XYZ file of C-alpha atoms in Angstrom:
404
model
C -166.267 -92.197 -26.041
C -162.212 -92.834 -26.749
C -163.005 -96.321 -27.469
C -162.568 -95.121 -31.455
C -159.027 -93.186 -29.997
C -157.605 -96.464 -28.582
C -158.279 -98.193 -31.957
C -156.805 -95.423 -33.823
C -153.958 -95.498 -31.264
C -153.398 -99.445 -31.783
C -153.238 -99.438 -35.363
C -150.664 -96.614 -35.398
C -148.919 -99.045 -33.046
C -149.410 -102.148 -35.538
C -147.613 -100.297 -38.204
C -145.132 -99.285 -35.396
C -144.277 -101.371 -32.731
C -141.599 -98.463 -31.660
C -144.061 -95.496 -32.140
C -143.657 -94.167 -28.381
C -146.447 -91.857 -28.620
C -149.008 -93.586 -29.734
C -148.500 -96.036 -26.617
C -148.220 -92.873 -24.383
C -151.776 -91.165 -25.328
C -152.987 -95.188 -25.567
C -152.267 -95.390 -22.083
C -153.750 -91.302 -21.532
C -156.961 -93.077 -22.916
C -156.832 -96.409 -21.016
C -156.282 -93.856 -17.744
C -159.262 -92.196 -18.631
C -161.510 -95.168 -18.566
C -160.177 -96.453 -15.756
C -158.366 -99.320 -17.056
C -155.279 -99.394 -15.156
C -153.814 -102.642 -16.601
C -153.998 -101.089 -20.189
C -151.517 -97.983 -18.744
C -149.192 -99.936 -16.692
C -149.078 -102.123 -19.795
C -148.239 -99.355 -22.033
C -145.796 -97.527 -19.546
C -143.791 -100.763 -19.278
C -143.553 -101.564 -23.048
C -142.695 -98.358 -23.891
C -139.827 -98.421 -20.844
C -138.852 -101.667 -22.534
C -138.602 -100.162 -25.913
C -136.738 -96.929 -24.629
C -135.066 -97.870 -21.135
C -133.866 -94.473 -21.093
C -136.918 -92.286 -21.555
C -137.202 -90.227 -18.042
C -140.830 -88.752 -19.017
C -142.217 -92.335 -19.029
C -140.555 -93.070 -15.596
C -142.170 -90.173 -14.530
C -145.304 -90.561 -16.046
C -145.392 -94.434 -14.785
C -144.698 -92.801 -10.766
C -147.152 -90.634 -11.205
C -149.520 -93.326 -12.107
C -148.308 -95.312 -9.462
C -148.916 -92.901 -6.918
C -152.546 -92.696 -8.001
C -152.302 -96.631 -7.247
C -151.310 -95.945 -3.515
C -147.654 -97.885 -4.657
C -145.501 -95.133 -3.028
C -142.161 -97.017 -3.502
C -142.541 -98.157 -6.990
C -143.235 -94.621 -7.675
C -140.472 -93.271 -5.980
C -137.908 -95.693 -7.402
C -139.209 -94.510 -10.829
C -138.865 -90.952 -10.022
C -135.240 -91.286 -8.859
C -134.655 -93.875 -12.322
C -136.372 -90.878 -14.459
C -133.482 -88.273 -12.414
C -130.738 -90.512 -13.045
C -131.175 -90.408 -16.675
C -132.031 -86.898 -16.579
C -130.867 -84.873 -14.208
C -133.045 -81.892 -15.652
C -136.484 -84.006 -14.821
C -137.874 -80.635 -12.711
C -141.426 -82.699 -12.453
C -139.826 -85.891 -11.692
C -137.777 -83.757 -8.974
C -140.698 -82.147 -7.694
C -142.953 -85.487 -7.422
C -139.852 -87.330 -5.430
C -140.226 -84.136 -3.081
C -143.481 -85.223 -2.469
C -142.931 -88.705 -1.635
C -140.248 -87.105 1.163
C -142.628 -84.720 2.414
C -145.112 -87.413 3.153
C -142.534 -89.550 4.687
C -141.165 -86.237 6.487
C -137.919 -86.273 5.906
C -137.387 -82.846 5.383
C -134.052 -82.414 3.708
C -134.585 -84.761 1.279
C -137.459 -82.910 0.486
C -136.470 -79.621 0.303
C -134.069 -80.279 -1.710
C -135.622 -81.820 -4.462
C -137.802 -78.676 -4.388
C -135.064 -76.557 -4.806
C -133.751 -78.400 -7.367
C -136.631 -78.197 -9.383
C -137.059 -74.844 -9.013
C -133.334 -74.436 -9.919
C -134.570 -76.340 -13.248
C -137.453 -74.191 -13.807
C -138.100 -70.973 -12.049
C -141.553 -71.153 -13.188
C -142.946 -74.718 -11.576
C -145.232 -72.877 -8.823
C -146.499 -76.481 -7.632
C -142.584 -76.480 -6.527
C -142.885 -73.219 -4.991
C -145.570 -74.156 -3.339
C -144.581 -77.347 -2.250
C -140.992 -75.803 -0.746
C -143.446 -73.163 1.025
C -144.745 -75.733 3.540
C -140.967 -78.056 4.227
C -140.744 -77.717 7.211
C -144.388 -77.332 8.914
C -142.656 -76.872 11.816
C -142.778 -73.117 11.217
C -146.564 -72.617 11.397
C -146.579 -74.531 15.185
C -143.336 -72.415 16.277
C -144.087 -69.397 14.876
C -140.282 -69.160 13.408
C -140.352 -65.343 11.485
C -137.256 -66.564 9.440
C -138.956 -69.534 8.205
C -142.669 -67.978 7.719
C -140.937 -65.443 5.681
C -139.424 -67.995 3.474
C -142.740 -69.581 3.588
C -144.387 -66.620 2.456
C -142.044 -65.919 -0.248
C -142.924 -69.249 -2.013
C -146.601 -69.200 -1.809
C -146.563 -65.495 -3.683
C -144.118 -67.050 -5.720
C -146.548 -69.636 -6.747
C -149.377 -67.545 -6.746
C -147.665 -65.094 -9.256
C -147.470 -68.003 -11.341
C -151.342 -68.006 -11.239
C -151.599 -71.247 -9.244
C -154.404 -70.523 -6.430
C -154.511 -73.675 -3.814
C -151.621 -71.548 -1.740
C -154.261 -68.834 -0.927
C -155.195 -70.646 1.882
C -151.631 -71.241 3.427
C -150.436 -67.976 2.381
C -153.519 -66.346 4.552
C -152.381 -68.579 7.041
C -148.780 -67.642 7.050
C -150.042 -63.566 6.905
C -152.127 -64.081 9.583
C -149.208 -65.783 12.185
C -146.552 -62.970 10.953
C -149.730 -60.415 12.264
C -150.438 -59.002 8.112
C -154.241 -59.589 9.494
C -155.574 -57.758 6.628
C -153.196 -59.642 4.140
C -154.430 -62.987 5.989
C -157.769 -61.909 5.471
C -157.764 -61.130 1.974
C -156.122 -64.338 0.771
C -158.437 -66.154 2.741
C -161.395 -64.540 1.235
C -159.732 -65.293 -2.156
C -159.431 -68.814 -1.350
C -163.031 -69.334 -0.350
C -163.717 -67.727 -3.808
C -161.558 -69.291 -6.237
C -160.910 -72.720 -4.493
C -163.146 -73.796 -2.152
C -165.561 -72.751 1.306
C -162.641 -72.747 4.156
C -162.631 -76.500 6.027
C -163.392 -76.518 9.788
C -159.506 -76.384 10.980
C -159.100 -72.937 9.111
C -162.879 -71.127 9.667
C -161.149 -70.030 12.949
C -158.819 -68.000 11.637
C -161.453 -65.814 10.083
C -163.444 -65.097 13.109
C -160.040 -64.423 14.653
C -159.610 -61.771 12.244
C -163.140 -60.200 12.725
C -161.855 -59.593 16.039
C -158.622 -58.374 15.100
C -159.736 -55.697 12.697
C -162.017 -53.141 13.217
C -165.192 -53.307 11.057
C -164.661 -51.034 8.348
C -161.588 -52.825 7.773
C -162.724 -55.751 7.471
C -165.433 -54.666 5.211
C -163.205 -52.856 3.099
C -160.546 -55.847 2.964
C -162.584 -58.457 2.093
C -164.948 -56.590 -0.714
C -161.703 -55.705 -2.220
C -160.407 -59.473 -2.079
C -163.894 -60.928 -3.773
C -163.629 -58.474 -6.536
C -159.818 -59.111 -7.532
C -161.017 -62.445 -7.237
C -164.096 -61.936 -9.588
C -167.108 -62.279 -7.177
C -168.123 -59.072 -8.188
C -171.652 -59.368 -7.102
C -170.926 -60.401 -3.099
C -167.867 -57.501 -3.445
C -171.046 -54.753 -4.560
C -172.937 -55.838 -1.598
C -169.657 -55.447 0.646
C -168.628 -52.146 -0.607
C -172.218 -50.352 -0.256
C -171.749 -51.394 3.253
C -168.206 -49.796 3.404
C -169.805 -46.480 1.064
C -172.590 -45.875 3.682
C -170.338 -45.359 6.478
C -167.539 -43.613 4.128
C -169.497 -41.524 1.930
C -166.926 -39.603 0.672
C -164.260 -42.150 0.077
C -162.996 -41.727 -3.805
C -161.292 -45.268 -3.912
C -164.680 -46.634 -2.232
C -166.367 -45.320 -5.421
C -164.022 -46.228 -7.518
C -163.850 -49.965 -6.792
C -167.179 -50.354 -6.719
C -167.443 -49.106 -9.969
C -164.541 -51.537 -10.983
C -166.500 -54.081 -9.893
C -169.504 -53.059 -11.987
C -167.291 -52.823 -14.848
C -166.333 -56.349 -14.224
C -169.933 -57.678 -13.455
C -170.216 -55.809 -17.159
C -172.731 -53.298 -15.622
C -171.210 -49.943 -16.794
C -174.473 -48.823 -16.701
C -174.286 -48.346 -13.045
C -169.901 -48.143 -13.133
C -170.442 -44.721 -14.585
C -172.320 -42.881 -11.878
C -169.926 -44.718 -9.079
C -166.920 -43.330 -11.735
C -167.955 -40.272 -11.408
C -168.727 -39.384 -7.936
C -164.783 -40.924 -7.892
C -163.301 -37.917 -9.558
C -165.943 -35.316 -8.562
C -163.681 -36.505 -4.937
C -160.646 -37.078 -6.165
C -160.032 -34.796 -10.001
C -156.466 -36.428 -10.387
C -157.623 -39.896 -9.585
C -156.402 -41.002 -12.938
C -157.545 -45.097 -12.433
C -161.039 -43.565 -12.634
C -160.444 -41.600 -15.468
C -158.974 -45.291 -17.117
C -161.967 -47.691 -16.047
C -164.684 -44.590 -16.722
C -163.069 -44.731 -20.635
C -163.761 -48.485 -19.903
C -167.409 -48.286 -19.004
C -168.497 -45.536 -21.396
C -166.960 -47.733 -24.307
C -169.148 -50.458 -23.584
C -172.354 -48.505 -22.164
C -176.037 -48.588 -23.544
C -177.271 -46.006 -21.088
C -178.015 -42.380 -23.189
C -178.352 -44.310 -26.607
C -175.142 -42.849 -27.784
C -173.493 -44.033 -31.265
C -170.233 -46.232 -31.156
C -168.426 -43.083 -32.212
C -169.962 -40.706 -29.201
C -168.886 -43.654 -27.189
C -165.264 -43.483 -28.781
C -164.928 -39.684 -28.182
C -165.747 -39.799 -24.638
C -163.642 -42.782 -23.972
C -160.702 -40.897 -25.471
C -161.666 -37.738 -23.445
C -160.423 -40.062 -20.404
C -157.690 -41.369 -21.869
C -156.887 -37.952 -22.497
C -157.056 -36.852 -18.833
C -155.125 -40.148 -17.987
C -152.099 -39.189 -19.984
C -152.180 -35.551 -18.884
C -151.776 -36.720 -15.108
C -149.646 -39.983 -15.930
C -147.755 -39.355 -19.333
C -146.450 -42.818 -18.914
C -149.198 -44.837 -18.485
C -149.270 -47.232 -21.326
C -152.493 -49.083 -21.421
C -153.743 -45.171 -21.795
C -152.105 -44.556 -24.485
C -152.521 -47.910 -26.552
C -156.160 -47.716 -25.799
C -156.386 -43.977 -27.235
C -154.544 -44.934 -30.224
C -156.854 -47.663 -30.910
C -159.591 -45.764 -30.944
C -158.391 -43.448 -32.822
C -157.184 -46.074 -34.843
C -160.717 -47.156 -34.998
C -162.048 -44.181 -35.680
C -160.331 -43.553 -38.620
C -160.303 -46.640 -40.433
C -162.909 -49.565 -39.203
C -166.252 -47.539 -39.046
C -169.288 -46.591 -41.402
C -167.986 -43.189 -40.730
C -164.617 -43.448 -40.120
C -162.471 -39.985 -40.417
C -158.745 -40.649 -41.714
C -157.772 -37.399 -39.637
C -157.941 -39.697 -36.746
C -155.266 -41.602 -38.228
C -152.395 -39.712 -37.741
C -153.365 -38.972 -34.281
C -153.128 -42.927 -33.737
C -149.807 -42.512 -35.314
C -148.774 -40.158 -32.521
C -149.819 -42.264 -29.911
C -148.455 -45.707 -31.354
C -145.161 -43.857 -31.505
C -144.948 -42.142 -28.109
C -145.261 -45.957 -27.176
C -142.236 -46.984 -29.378
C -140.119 -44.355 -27.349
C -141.300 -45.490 -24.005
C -139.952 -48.689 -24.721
C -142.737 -50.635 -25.881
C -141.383 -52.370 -29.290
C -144.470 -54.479 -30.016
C -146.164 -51.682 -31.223
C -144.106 -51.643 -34.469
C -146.618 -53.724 -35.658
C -150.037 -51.775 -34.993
C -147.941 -48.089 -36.345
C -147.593 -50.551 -39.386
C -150.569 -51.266 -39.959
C -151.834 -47.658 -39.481
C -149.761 -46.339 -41.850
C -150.610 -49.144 -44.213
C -154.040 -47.551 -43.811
C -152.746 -44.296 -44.918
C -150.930 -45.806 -47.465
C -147.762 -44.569 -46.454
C -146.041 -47.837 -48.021
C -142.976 -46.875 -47.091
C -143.051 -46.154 -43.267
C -145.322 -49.361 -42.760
C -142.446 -51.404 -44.687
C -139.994 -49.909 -42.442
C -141.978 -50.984 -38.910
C -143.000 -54.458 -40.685
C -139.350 -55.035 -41.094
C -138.768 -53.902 -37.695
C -141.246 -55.828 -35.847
C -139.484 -59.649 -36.680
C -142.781 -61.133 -35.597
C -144.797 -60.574 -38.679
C -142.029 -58.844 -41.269
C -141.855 -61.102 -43.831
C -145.303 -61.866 -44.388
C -146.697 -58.228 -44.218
C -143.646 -56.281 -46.409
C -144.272 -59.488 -49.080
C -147.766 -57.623 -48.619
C -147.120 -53.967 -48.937
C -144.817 -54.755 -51.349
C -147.289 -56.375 -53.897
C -149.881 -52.930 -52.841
C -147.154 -50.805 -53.925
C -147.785 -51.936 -57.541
């Protein structure tokens, strides 16, 4: 109910008739209930109040856009970029407008422009990815490369509606297995594929053989978190490759992720029974023995053999970081946060937490800190607090008052 909100809102307003934020989440609220003359009501008095505000302007197109009044919106979009010329939404939302209209310059470059603003807008990305469509009917390589560039770009920026175009793009510069996994990613994270794109994956059946297409698209629904269809897909793909390591070892990723170590484990295993220097199985078997029931073994058994695989991690990859932060913490834990905690573990923790500190990784300051804090080394935690500007002052005021 916001009903109480909008009364709250209007007598902050009563006290101020200025108080711009109290008529923007007014008109949030009125938006919500569906009340469209109480936001365009609040928009406009607000505008009236501060003629030059561009995040109203915007924030009124936008609105009228949801109205279906295309040119009011777009005349407020261009107001909200003439007084800023920074306005990377109201840039983007004008792009829009020009898309629909297809004129294509125009378009594009209002994208660009508010990706110049902000390199991180991915609805811009995404948006540029598809100006022109010309280049999914002609096939133009330049232009699907471009195309394809954006829609990772946006992707990376964990937006996941460009899936389905990327797959799309993949599948007409012939990356079939590309195609198919961002397809099968869409379908999982978005949406079942519409009628006008369900083609394209029967196209790709044909087009890959059917281990590959096993393999590809179990591997998709698991990165994508549909862990249980991904199980059922790789013991199809582990039946006809019984000695595949990485088969093993993603299904057991995928257990781990369905939070079934109990059956990770034995998949884990067989992984570097296959493959001894496989060292992601090593890292997810630390994973799934850490948070196992099977055996009934203690929280500290647990800890030992999880750092026994971290262990064999860092022997094969030195410079594999999560390994080492999650060794020191349990070492870390083992020495200071359990019943039966052992300070010799503690110094160990040090080791790691430092071999971190050399490989570049600074934000560990903080944790060797805190470790030596627990050996009461007062001195060498003081001198990482200080180090690590995030929490400094507050901590060394801390060790500081321990010292005495």
């Amino acid at each position: 109910d916001l009903s109480p909100a909008i009364q709250d809102f209007t007598q902050g307003i009563l006290h101020n008739r200025r108080f711009k934020e109290a008529y923007l989440a007014r008109a949030d609220a009125w938006l919500k209930l569906g009340h469209t003359e109480g936001v365009i009501e609040d928009y406009n008095t607000v505008i009236g109040l501060y003629p030059t505000a561009h995040d109203v302007y915007t924030l009124r197109g936008i609105f009228y856009i949801q109205q279906g009044d295309i040119d009011l919106a777009l005349a407020d979009f261009t107001t909200a970029i003439r007084h800023n010329p920074n306005d990377a939404q109201a840039f983007n939302e004008r792009g829009k407008i020009y898309f629909q209209r297809e004129d294509w310059n125009l378009a594009l470059s209002d994208f660009n422009r508010a990706i110049a603003i902000d390199s991180d807008f991915a609805e811009a990305y995404y948006n540029r990815g598809q100006v022109p469509p010309i280049q999914f009917k002609s096939r133009d390589l330049d232009a699907l490369n471009l195309s394809l560039a954006d829609f990772t770009a946006a992707i990376d920026l964990e937006m996941i509606e460009p899936y389905l175009l990327r797959g799309a793009t993949n599948y007409y510069l012939e990356n079939y297995e590309d195609a198919l996994s961002d397809l099968v990613k869409y379908e999982v994270l978005v949406e079942p594929l519409s009628n006008r794109w369900q083609p394209l994956l029967t196209e790709l059946a044909d087009k890959l053989d059917s281990n590959t297409f096993t393999w590809v698209q179990a591997l998709a629904k698991s990165e994508a978190g549909a862990y249980d269809e991904a199980i059922t897909d790789f013991d199809t793909y582990i039946a006809r490759n019984p000695n595949s390591a990485e088969a093993y070892y993603q299904r057991g990723r995928a257990y781990v992720g369905d939070f079934n170590s109990r059956d990770a484990l034995p998949d884990l295993n067989r992984a570097i029974e296959l493959d001894p220097e496989y060292v992601e199985a090593y890292f997810w078997r630390a994973q799934a023995r850490l948070t196992t029931t099977a055996g009934e073994l203690t929280s500290r058994e647990r800890s030992l053999a999880a750092i026994d695989d971290y262990t064999s991690v860092i022997v094969l990859d030195p410079r594999h970081t999560d390994a080492v932060w999650k060794r020191a913490y349990e070492y870390f834990q083992l020495g200071s946060m359990r019943s039966d905690r052992d300070p010799a573990y503690l110094p160990l923790a040090i080791n790691d937490l430092t071999a971190l500190i050399e490989l570049g990784e600074e934000s560990y300051y903080d944790m060797r800190a805190l470790t030596y804090l627990e050996m009461r080394e007062y001195e060498l935690a003081l001198a990482d607090f200080e180090t690590d500007e995030a929490n400094g002052a507050l901590q060394s005021s801390y060790i500081r008052d321990q010292k005495r």
